[in-house]
mmCIF file of C-alpha atoms in Angstrom:
data_model
loop_
_atom_site.group_PDB
_atom_site.id
_atom_site.type_symbol
_atom_site.label_atom_id
_atom_site.label_comp_id
_atom_site.label_asym_id
_atom_site.label_seq_id
_atom_site.Cartn_x
_atom_site.Cartn_y
_atom_site.Cartn_z
ATOM 1 C CA MET A 1 29.757 33.869 51.787
ATOM 2 C CA ASN A 2 29.904 35.472 47.759
ATOM 3 C CA LYS A 3 33.556 36.138 46.166
ATOM 4 C CA SER A 4 34.121 39.733 46.375
ATOM 5 C CA SER A 5 33.054 38.975 50.654
ATOM 6 C CA THR A 6 35.828 36.707 50.232
ATOM 7 C CA LEU A 7 38.735 39.020 48.570
ATOM 8 C CA GLN A 8 38.333 41.623 50.890
ATOM 9 C CA ASN A 9 38.236 39.394 54.572
ATOM 10 C CA SER A 10 41.389 38.405 51.801
ATOM 11 C CA LEU A 11 43.461 41.741 51.047
ATOM 12 C CA MET A 12 42.556 42.378 55.398
ATOM 13 C CA LEU A 13 44.090 38.909 56.325
ATOM 14 C CA THR A 14 47.426 40.308 54.718
ATOM 15 C CA PRO A 15 48.217 43.571 56.644
ATOM 16 C CA LEU A 16 46.313 42.329 59.512
ATOM 17 C CA ILE A 17 49.754 39.518 59.681
ATOM 18 C CA GLY A 18 52.453 41.511 57.818
ATOM 19 C CA VAL A 19 52.216 44.326 59.300
ATOM 20 C CA THR A 20 51.113 43.417 63.127
ATOM 21 C CA ASP A 21 54.637 42.675 64.338
ATOM 22 C CA SER A 22 54.630 46.051 66.323
ATOM 23 C CA LEU A 23 52.483 47.961 67.827
ATOM 24 C CA VAL A 24 53.552 50.702 66.041
ATOM 25 C CA THR A 25 53.471 49.481 62.682
ATOM 26 C CA ALA A 26 50.361 47.791 63.595
ATOM 27 C CA LEU A 27 48.939 52.268 64.412
ATOM 28 C CA GLY A 28 50.639 53.211 61.721
ATOM 29 C CA LEU A 29 48.065 50.940 59.123
ATOM 30 C CA TRP A 30 45.511 50.696 60.990
ATOM 31 C CA LEU A 31 45.504 55.541 61.075
ATOM 32 C CA MET A 32 46.374 55.731 57.670
ATOM 33 C CA PHE A 33 43.624 52.946 56.328
ATOM 34 C CA ALA A 34 41.148 54.726 58.527
ATOM 35 C CA LEU A 35 42.320 58.363 56.821
ATOM 36 C CA VAL A 36 42.425 57.470 53.147
ATOM 37 C CA LEU A 37 39.152 55.292 53.277
ATOM 38 C CA SER A 38 37.690 58.760 55.169
ATOM 39 C CA ALA A 39 38.992 60.576 52.111
ATOM 40 C CA TYR A 40 38.312 57.664 49.555
ATOM 41 C CA GLY A 41 34.304 57.254 50.950
ATOM 42 C CA ALA A 42 33.903 61.829 50.586
ATOM 43 C CA SER A 43 35.732 61.853 47.301
ATOM 44 C CA MET A 44 34.177 59.311 45.996
ATOM 45 C CA GLY A 45 30.187 60.105 46.861
ATOM 46 C CA VAL A 46 30.996 63.352 45.111
ATOM 47 C CA LEU A 47 32.018 61.675 41.661
ATOM 48 C CA ARG A 48 29.406 58.780 41.927
ATOM 49 C CA SER A 49 26.678 60.276 40.768
ATOM 50 C CA ARG A 50 28.656 62.300 37.908
ATOM 51 C CA LEU A 51 30.458 58.913 36.387
ATOM 52 C CA ILE A 52 29.492 56.543 33.509
ATOM 53 C CA PRO A 53 29.809 53.401 34.575
ATOM 54 C CA ALA A 54 32.270 52.535 31.976
ATOM 55 C CA THR A 55 34.579 54.745 33.714
ATOM 56 C CA HIS A 56 33.550 53.662 37.183
ATOM 57 C CA LEU A 57 36.470 51.436 37.023
ATOM 58 C CA LEU A 58 38.953 53.113 36.296
ATOM 59 C CA ALA A 59 37.893 56.753 38.127
ATOM 60 C CA CYS A 60 38.097 54.273 41.207
ATOM 61 C CA LEU A 61 40.894 52.983 40.454
ATOM 62 C CA LEU A 62 42.679 56.544 40.011
ATOM 63 C CA LEU A 63 40.998 57.398 43.285
ATOM 64 C CA ALA A 64 42.192 54.944 45.266
ATOM 65 C CA ALA A 65 46.122 55.182 44.195
ATOM 66 C CA THR A 66 46.187 58.525 44.655
ATOM 67 C CA LEU A 67 44.643 58.674 47.758
ATOM 68 C CA THR A 68 46.974 56.208 48.701
ATOM 69 C CA SER A 69 50.277 57.720 47.893
ATOM 70 C CA CYS A 70 49.363 60.704 49.170
ATOM 71 C CA ALA A 71 49.128 59.415 52.290
ATOM 72 C CA GLU A 72 52.951 57.195 52.402
ATOM 73 C CA LEU A 73 54.427 60.087 50.556
ATOM 74 C CA ALA A 74 53.378 61.732 53.750
ATOM 75 C CA THR A 75 54.286 58.711 56.905
ATOM 76 C CA GLN A 76 57.650 59.442 54.261
ATOM 77 C CA ALA A 77 58.265 63.108 55.041
ATOM 78 C CA TRP A 78 56.868 62.266 58.833
ATOM 79 C CA SER A 79 58.628 60.050 59.597
ATOM 80 C CA LEU A 80 61.266 58.098 57.789
ATOM 81 C CA GLN A 81 61.841 55.640 59.112
ATOM 82 C CA TRP A 82 58.092 54.234 59.848
ATOM 83 C CA HIS A 83 57.475 54.480 56.354
ATOM 84 C CA GLN A 84 60.337 51.792 55.498
ATOM 85 C CA HIS A 85 58.103 49.325 58.426
ATOM 86 C CA LEU A 86 55.170 49.887 56.870
ATOM 87 C CA GLY A 87 56.315 48.560 53.589
ATOM 88 C CA PHE A 88 54.208 47.824 50.529
ATOM 89 C CA TYR A 89 51.413 46.901 52.715
ATOM 90 C CA ALA A 90 50.121 50.407 52.585
ATOM 91 C CA GLY A 91 50.004 50.482 49.176
ATOM 92 C CA LEU A 92 47.452 47.998 49.506
ATOM 93 C CA ILE A 93 45.102 50.251 51.477
ATOM 94 C CA ALA A 94 44.144 51.158 47.129
ATOM 95 C CA LEU A 95 43.364 47.633 46.249
ATOM 96 C CA GLN A 96 40.829 47.570 49.693
ATOM 97 C CA CYS A 97 39.062 50.931 49.213
ATOM 98 C CA VAL A 98 38.457 49.126 45.987
ATOM 99 C CA VAL A 99 36.534 46.163 46.647
ATOM 100 C CA LEU A 100 35.207 48.104 49.550
ATOM 101 C CA GLU A 101 33.928 50.191 46.280
ATOM 102 C CA HIS A 102 32.762 47.337 44.812
ATOM 103 C CA ASN A 103 30.890 45.445 47.599
ATOM 104 C CA GLY A 104 28.370 48.607 47.845
ATOM 105 C CA PHE A 105 30.049 49.633 51.240
ATOM 106 C CA PHE A 106 30.424 53.027 50.764
ATOM 107 C CA GLN A 107 26.563 52.830 50.784
ATOM 108 C CA SER A 108 26.279 51.260 53.524
ATOM 109 C CA ALA A 109 25.190 53.580 56.482
ATOM 110 C CA TRP A 110 28.231 55.284 58.573
ATOM 111 C CA ARG A 111 27.435 53.076 61.319
ATOM 112 C CA ASP A 112 28.691 50.208 59.574
ATOM 113 C CA ARG A 113 31.542 51.391 57.363
ATOM 114 C CA LEU A 114 32.747 52.873 61.358
ATOM 115 C CA ARG A 115 32.099 49.297 62.759
ATOM 116 C CA LEU A 116 34.379 46.937 60.397
ATOM 117 C CA CYS A 117 37.191 50.289 60.348
ATOM 118 C CA GLY A 118 37.076 50.047 64.218
ATOM 119 C CA LEU A 119 37.083 46.248 64.950
ATOM 120 C CA PHE A 120 40.281 46.901 62.201
ATOM 121 C CA GLY A 121 42.172 49.073 64.158
ATOM 122 C CA ALA A 122 41.103 46.989 67.439
ATOM 123 C CA LEU A 123 42.158 43.123 65.564
ATOM 124 C CA MET A 124 45.679 45.601 64.787
ATOM 125 C CA VAL A 125 45.876 46.706 67.121
ATOM 126 C CA GLY A 126 45.423 44.573 69.599
ATOM 127 C CA LEU A 127 47.026 41.730 67.750
ATOM 128 C CA GLY A 128 50.704 44.401 66.996
ATOM 129 C CA LEU A 129 49.905 45.006 70.707
ATOM 130 C CA LEU A 130 50.568 41.074 71.888
ATOM 131 C CA ARG A 131 52.995 39.813 69.077
ATOM 132 C CA GLU A 132 55.091 42.803 69.868
ATOM 133 C CA PHE A 133 55.076 41.364 74.526
ATOM 134 C CA ILE A 134 55.968 37.782 73.104
ATOM 135 C CA GLY A 135 58.117 38.712 70.650
ATOM 136 C CA ASN A 136 60.213 41.151 71.501
ATOM 137 C CA GLY A 137 59.331 40.669 75.578
ATOM 138 C CA ALA A 138 58.458 45.002 75.462
ATOM 139 C CA LEU A 139 55.406 47.099 74.386
ATOM 140 C CA GLY A 140 55.447 50.186 72.652
ATOM 141 C CA SER A 141 59.389 50.121 70.711
ATOM 142 C CA HIS A 142 59.339 52.614 68.458
ATOM 143 C CA LEU A 143 56.687 55.078 69.500
ATOM 144 C CA SER A 144 59.089 58.713 68.744
ATOM 145 C CA TRP A 145 58.094 57.298 65.351
ATOM 146 C CA MET A 146 55.016 58.325 65.508
ATOM 147 C CA ALA A 147 55.762 61.768 66.546
ATOM 148 C CA GLY A 148 57.511 62.012 64.026
ATOM 149 C CA ALA A 149 61.086 62.555 65.781
ATOM 150 C CA THR A 150 64.144 62.356 64.642
ATOM 151 C CA GLN A 151 66.239 62.642 68.558
ATOM 152 C CA PRO A 152 67.325 58.650 69.718
ATOM 153 C CA ASP A 153 65.028 56.083 69.153
ATOM 154 C CA TRP A 154 62.723 55.446 72.427
ATOM 155 C CA GLN A 155 62.981 51.301 72.618
ATOM 156 C CA GLY A 156 59.724 51.097 74.747
ATOM 157 C CA TRP A 157 58.662 48.975 78.111
ATOM 158 C CA THR A 158 61.005 46.544 78.317
ATOM 159 C CA LEU A 159 59.113 43.758 80.224
ATOM 160 C CA ILE A 160 61.150 40.152 79.802
ATOM 161 C CA ALA A 161 64.561 41.425 79.564
ATOM 162 C CA ASP A 162 66.448 38.388 77.811
ATOM 163 C CA GLY A 163 63.432 39.357 74.843
ATOM 164 C CA GLY A 164 60.230 36.964 73.931
ATOM 165 C CA LEU A 165 60.071 34.176 71.553
ATOM 166 C CA HIS A 166 60.627 36.091 68.660
ATOM 167 C CA LEU A 167 58.812 34.102 66.818
ATOM 168 C CA ALA A 168 55.727 35.830 67.342
ATOM 169 C CA THR A 169 57.502 38.630 65.126
ATOM 170 C CA LEU A 170 56.957 36.796 62.010
ATOM 171 C CA ALA A 171 54.852 36.028 59.822
ATOM 172 C CA PRO A 172 53.962 32.745 60.371
ATOM 173 C CA GLY A 173 53.685 33.597 64.313
ATOM 174 C CA GLY A 174 51.471 35.975 63.706
ATOM 175 C CA PHE A 175 49.364 33.251 61.389
ATOM 176 C CA ILE A 176 49.617 30.816 64.607
ATOM 177 C CA LEU A 177 48.757 33.577 66.765
ATOM 178 C CA LEU A 178 45.313 34.335 65.435
ATOM 179 C CA GLY A 179 44.834 31.251 65.142
ATOM 180 C CA LEU A 180 45.245 30.869 68.741
ATOM 181 C CA LEU A 181 42.481 33.643 69.813
ATOM 182 C CA ILE A 182 39.804 32.764 67.405
ATOM 183 C CA ALA A 183 40.167 29.704 68.331
ATOM 184 C CA ALA A 184 40.224 30.599 72.372
ATOM 185 C CA HIS A 185 36.779 33.526 70.719
ATOM 186 C CA GLN A 186 35.059 30.205 69.558
ATOM 187 C CA ALA A 187 35.890 28.366 72.380
ATOM 188 C CA TRP A 188 34.354 30.941 74.578
ATOM 189 C CA THR A 189 31.689 31.821 72.998
ATOM 190 C CA HIS A 190 30.428 28.192 72.282
ATOM 191 C CA ARG A 191 30.712 26.974 75.517
ATOM 192 C CA PRO A 192 28.516 24.676 76.208
ATOM 193 C CA ALA A 193 25.434 25.280 78.571
ATOM 194 C CA ALA A 194 25.429 24.397 82.759
ATOM 195 C CA PRO A 195 23.412 21.565 83.560
ATOM 196 C CA HIS A 196 20.577 22.366 85.768
#
């Protein structure tokens, strides 16, 4: 594994643990990620051939920061509560765009790009669902934020009356749960063959 791939994966780990404490924040950040990444890829597709090598990094930084800032402003205008729960993790999308540009991600086939975004989204939403269920005993809390609703907040489906294991909603709980999921996946895929 090369250094740029390690950096790319570690940058994706930060929002994966930091934002997936609930379904709403996980889904929200993934939607922002997909929109900014698509806009960045389309814009750089037009600009890339017109840039000289000395200005390429600066152009990448400016474009990624501009698109991410626009997405954050739109989110803030749409739903302030949702924006506040995303925190500074939304700003990391710009950095992720620059790293992906450096790795040649945007020159790869569109199927590979779609697969990465889909896998990242599925992992974020799945981890968000699990952490919200285990940590709060509910599913879908604050979904009205995504609709930009201003009426009283909907608290979701309560599945466990006395709440859950609140450690799951904290960053250490996210790391523990992700580690358990990775261990379960490896145990499932590396099962010994049944004797004949």
